[in-house]
XYZ file of N, CA and C in Angstrom:
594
model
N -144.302 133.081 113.332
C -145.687 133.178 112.917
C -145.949 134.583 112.345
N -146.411 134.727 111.117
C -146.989 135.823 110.545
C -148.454 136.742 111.245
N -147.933 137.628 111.414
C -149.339 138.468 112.229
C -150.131 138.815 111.326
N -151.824 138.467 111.331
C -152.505 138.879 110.374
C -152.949 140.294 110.669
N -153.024 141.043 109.159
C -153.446 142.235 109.168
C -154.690 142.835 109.939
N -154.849 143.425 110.620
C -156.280 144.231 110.502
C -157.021 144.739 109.986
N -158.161 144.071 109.656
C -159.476 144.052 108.335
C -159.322 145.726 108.378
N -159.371 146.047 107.049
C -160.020 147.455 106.540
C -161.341 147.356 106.680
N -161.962 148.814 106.900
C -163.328 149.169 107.214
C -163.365 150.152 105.827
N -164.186 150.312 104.695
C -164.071 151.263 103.704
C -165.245 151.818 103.976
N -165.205 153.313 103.911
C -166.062 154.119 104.305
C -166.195 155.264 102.903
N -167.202 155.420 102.203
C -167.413 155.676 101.041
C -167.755 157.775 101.864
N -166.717 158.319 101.159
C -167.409 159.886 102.091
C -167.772 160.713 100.991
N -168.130 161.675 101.318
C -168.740 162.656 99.865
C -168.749 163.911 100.853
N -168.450 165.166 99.974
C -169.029 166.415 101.279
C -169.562 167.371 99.985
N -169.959 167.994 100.486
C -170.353 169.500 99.646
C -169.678 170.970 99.790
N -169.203 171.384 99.438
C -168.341 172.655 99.951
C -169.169 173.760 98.976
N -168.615 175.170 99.606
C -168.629 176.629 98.685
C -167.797 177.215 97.919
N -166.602 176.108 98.089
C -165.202 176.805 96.933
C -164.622 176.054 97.431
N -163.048 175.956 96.724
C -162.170 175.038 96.338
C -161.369 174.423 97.788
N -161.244 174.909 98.745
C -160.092 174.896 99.743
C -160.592 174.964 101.329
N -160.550 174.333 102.022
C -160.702 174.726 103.423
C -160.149 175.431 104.034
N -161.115 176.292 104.965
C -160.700 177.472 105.122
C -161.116 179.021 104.850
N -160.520 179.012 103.549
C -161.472 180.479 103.171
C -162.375 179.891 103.064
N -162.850 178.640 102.979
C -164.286 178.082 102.290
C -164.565 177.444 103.205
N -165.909 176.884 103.039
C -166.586 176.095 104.334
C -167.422 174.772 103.476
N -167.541 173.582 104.567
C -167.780 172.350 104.306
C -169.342 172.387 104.643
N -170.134 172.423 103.940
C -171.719 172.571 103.954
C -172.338 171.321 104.697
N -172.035 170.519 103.862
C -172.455 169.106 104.325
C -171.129 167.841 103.904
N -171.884 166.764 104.670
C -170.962 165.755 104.890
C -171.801 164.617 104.937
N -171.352 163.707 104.135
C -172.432 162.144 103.980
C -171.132 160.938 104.005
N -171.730 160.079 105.154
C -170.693 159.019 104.189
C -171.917 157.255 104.944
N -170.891 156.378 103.837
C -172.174 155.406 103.838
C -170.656 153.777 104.093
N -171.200 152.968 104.891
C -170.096 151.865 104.741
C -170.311 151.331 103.461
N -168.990 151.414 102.649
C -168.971 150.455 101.587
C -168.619 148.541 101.922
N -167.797 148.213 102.829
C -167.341 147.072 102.990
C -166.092 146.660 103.759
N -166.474 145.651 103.935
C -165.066 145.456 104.840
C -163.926 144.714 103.860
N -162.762 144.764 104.493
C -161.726 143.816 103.608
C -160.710 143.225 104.650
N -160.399 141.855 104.138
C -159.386 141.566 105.564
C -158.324 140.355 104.792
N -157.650 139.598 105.228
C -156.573 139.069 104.576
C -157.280 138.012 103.587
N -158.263 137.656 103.710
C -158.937 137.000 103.047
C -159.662 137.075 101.732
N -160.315 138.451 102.175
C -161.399 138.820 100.888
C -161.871 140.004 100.945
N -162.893 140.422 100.301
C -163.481 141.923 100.161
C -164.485 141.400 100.596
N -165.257 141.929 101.367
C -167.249 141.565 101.432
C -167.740 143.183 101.298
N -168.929 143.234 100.441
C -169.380 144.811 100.345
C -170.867 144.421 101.585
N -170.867 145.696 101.775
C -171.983 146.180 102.846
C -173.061 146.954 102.102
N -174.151 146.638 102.676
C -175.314 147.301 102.331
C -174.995 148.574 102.604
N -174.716 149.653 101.142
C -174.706 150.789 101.692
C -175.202 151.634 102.206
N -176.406 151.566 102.398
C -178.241 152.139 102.837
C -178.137 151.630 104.527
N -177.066 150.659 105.207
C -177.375 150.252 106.197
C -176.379 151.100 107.488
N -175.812 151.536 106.976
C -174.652 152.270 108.054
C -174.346 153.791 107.136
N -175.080 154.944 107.647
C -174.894 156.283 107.221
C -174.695 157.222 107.928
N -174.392 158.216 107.788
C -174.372 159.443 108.365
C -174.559 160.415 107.468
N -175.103 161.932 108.397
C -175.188 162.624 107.325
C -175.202 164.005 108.521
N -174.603 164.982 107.995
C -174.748 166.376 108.962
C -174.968 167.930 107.641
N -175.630 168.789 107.775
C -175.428 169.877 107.391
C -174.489 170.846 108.228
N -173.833 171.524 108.039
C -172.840 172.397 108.987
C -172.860 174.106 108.621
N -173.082 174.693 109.547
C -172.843 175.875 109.585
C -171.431 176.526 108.821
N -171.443 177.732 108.094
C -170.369 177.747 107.096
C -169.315 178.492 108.673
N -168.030 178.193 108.173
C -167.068 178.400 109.162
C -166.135 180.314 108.896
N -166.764 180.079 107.377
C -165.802 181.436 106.575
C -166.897 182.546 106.230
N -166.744 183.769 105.569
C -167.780 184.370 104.945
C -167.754 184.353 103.551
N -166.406 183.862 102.596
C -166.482 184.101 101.332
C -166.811 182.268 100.649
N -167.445 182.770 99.665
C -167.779 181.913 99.191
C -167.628 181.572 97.537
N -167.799 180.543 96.450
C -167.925 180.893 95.150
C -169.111 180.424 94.725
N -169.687 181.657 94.675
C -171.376 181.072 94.157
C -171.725 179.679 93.068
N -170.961 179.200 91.938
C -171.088 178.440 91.173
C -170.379 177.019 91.981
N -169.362 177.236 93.001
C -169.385 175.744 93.856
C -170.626 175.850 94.634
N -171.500 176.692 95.126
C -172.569 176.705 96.322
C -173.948 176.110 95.499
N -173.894 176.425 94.041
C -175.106 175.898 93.261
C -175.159 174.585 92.969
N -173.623 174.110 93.245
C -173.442 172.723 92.883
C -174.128 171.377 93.712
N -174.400 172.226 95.004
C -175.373 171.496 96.232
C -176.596 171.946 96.673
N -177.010 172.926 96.041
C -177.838 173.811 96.399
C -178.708 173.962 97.913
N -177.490 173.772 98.297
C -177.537 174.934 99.621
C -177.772 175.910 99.961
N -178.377 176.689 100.829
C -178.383 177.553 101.475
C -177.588 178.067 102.535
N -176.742 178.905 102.469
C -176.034 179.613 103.439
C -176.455 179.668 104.494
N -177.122 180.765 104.089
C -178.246 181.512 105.358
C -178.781 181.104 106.199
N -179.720 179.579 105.671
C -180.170 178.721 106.465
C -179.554 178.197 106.782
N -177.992 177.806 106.559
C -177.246 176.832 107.478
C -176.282 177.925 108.359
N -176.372 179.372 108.404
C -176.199 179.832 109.543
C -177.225 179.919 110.657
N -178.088 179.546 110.280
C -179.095 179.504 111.632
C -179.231 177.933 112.001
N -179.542 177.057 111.174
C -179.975 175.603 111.483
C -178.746 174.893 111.464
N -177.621 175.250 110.668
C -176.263 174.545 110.557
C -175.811 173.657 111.658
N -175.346 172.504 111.854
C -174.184 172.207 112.993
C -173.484 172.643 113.189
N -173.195 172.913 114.190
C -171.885 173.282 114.751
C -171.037 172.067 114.193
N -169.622 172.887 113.764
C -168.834 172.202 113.414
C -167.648 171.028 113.623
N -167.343 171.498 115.402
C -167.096 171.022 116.586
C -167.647 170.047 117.123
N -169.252 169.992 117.129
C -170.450 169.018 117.525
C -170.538 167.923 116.147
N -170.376 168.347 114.688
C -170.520 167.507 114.097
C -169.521 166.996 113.496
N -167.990 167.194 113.992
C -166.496 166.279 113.950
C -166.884 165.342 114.904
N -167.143 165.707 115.838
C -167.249 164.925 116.884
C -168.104 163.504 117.006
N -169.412 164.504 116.378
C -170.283 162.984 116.145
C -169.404 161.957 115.223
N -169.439 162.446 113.765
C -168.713 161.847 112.858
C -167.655 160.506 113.054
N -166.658 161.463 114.188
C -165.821 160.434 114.535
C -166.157 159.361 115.535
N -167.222 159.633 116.130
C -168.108 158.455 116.967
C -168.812 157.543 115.801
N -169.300 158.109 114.916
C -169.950 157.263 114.622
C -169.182 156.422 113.424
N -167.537 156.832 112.774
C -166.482 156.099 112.542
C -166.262 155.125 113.272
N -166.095 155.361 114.339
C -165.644 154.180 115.545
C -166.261 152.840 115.922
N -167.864 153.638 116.118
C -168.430 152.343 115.680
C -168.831 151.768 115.296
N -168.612 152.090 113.443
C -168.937 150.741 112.848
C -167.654 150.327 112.568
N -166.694 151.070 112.603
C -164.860 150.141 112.291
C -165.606 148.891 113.562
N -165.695 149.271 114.707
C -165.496 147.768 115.768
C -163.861 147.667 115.755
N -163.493 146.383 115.300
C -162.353 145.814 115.096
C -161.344 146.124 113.811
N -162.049 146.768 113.243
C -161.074 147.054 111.763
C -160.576 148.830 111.525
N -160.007 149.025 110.901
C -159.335 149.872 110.588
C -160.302 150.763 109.787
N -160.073 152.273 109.612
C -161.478 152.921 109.072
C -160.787 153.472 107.918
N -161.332 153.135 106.420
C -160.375 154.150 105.687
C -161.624 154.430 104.801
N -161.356 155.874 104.370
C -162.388 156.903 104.088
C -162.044 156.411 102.156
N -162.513 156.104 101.680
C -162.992 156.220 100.012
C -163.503 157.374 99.515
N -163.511 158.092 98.214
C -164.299 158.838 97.709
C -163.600 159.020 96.180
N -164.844 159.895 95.844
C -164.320 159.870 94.087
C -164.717 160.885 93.976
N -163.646 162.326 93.600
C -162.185 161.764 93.902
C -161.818 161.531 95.093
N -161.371 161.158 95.663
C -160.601 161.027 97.105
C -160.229 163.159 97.616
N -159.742 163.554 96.329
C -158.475 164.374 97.097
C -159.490 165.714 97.404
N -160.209 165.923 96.974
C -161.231 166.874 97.442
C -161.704 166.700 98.567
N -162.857 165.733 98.499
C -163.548 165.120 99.886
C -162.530 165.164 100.936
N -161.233 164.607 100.754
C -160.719 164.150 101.840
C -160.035 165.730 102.515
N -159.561 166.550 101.554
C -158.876 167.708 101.858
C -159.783 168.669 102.485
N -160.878 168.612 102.800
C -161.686 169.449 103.502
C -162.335 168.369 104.976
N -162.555 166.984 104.605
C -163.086 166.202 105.663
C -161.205 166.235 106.687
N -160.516 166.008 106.256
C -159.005 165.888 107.202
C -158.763 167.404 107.716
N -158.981 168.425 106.961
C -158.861 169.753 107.833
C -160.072 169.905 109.089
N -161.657 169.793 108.630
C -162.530 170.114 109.644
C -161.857 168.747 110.873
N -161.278 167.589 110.566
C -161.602 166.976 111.570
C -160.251 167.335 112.418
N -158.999 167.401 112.025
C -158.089 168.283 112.526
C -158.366 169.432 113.559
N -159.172 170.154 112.666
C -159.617 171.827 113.559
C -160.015 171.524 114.338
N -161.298 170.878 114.535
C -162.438 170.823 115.469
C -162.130 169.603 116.343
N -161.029 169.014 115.807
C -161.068 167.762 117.076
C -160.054 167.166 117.540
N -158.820 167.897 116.443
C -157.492 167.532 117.192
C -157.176 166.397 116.109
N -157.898 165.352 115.766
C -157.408 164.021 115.385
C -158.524 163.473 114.011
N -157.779 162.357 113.552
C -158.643 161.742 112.293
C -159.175 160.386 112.801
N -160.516 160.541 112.600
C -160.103 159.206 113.033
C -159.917 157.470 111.848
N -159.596 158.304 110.627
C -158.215 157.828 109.702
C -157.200 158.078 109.860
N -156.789 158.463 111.072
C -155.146 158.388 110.649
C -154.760 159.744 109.257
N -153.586 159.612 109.294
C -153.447 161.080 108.219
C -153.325 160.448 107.032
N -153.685 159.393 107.335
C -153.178 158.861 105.614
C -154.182 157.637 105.320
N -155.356 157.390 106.131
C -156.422 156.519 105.690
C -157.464 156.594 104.734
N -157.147 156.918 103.608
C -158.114 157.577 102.396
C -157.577 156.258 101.462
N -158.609 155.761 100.131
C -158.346 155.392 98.429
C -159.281 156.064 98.133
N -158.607 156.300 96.843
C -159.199 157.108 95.557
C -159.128 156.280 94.599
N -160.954 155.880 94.331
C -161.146 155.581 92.929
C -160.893 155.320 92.393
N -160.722 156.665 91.643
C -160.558 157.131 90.299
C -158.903 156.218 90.369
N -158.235 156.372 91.393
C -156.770 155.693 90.661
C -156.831 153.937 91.041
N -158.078 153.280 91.895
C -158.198 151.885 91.908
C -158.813 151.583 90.566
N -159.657 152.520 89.752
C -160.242 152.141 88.632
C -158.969 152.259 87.372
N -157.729 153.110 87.531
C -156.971 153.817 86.604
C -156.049 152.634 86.944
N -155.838 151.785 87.836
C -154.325 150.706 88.074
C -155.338 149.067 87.899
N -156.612 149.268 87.906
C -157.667 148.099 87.446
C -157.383 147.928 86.112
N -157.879 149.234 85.178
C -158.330 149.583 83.906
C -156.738 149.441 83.198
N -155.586 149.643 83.969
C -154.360 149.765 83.076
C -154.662 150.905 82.094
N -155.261 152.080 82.754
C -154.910 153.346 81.921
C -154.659 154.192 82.955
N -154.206 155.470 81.673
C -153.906 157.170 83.045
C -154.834 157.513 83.275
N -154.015 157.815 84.935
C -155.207 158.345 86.091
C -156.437 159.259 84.879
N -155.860 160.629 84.350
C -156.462 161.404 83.690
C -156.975 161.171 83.081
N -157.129 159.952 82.335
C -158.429 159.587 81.638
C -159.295 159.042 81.673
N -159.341 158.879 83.502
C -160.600 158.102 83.702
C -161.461 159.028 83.767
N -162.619 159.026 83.930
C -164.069 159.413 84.008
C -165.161 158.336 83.947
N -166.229 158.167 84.865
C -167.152 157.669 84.785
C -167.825 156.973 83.695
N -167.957 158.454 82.764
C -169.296 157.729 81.510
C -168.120 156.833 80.838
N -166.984 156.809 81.188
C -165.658 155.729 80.151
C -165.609 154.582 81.173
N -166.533 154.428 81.888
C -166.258 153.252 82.458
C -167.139 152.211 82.152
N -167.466 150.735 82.307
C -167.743 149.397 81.954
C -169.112 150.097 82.678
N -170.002 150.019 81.938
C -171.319 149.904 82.591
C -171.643 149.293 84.035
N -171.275 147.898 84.260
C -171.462 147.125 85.457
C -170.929 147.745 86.514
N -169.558 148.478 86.786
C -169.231 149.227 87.792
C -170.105 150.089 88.423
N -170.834 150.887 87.473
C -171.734 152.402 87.762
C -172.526 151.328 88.729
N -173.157 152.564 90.028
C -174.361 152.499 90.187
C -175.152 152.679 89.440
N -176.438 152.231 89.637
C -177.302 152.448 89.554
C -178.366 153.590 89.775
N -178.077 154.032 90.733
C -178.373 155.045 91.641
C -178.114 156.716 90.865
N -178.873 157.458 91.129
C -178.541 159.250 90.578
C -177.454 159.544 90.993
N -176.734 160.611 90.647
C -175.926 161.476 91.247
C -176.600 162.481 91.765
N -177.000 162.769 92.704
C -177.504 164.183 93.126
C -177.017 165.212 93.638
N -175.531 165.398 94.207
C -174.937 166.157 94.568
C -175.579 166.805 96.253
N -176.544 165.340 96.608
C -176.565 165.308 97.995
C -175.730 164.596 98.879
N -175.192 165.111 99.955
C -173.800 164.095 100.032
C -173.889 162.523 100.782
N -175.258 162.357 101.164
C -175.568 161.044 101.473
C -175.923 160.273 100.441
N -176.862 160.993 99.768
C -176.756 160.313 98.317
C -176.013 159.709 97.797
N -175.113 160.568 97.573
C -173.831 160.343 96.414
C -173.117 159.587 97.396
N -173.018 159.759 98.895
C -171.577 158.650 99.828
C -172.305 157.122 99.361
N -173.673 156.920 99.127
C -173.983 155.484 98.835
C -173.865 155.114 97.401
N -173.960 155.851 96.654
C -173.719 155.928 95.203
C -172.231 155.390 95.088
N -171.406 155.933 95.700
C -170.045 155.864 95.824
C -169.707 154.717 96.054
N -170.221 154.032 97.168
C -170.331 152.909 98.390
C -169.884 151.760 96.655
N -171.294 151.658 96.460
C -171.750 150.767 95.403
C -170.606 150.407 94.151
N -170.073 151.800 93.803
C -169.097 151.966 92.914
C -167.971 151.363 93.152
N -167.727 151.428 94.299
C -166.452 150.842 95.011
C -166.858 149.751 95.230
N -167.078 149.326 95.880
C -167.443 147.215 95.914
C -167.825 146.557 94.342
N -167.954 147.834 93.528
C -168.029 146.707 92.505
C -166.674 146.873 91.965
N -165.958 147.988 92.012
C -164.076 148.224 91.825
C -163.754 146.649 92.562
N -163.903 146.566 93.715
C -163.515 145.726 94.522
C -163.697 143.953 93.740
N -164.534 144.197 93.677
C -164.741 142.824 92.800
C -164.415 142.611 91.407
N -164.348 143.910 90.455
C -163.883 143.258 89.388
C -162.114 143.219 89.102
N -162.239 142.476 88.503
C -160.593 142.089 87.670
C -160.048 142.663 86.561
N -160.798 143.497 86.036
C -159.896 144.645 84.921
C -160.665 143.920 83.538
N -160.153 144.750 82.386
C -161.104 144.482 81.312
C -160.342 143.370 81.077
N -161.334 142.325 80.159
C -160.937 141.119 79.770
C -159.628 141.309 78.805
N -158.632 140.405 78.643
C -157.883 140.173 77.687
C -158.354 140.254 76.058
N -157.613 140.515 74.865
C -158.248 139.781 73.704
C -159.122 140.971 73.184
């Protein structure tokens, strides 16, 4: 008898940082929104507005690059006084991973993947020991849209994509925002079949 897989949980994440790298740099904020489940059967997308999270975090470093910090327009200052603790908000995070996986497997989405994920897999490392993806529970997009589309990764971009994919929704470069923006983007990846033939 064949053992059936364990449904994927896709979790659409977005963060905001002050420069390129974790570490010298610090993770400002953190949003993520359920995109959908998937299991041997099918894809079903989730209301992305219905399962969120969202934390601001205290910066962890002192240097920063002012033109990544404008990109969220954040405040430092104020998130050294009002910030989460960073420790307190891995922690939540991964609670509140847990329970909406339930029964399925949690894998983190984003666009791009390798950013978001390279600062969300270090804070949750530091501050908590563990992922609760696994070290390798991330898709990226940009390369489900680039092996959809039958083109290179590098030439995807958004405004080159099929209208119907896009949200609807702004980009705001708030990271709850954008984790549901994302959400949306991805379940409709999920559902379509690549450009028509002909």
């Amino acid at each position: 008898m064949v053992q059936r897989p364990r449904p994927s949980l896709y979790i659409s994440v977005d963060i905001e940082a002050d420069g390129p790298i974790p570490g010298p740099y610090s993770m400002l904020s953190v949003g993520a929104a359920v995109a959908g489940r998937q299991d041997a059967d099918d894809y079903t997308p989730a209301d992305p507005e219905a399962a969120t999270f969202y934390r601001e975090l205290r910066p962890v470093a002192n240097d920063f690059v002012p033109e990544a910090l404008a990109v969220s327009g954040l405040d430092r200052d104020r998130l050294r006084i009002e910030g989460a603790d960073p420790r307190s908000a891995m922690r939540e995070f991964t609670a509140w991973v847990r329970q909406v996986s339930d029964d399925a497997q949690p894998v983190m989405c984003g666009y791009p993947a390798s950013y978001d994920w390279t600062f969300l897999y270090w804070y949750l490392i530091r501050f908590t020991g563990g992922s609760p993806f696994g070290h390798s529970g991330c898709l990226d997009m940009k390369t489900l849209y680039a092996t959809k589309a039958r083109v290179p990764l590098r030439a995807v971009a958004k405004r080159r994509m099929p209208r119907e994919l896009l949200s609807s929704r702004r980009h705001t470069h708030h990271a709850r925002d954008d984790a549901i923006e994302q959400a949306e983007l991805f379940s409709n990846l999920m559902a379509w079949e690549g450009p028509a033939a002909g």
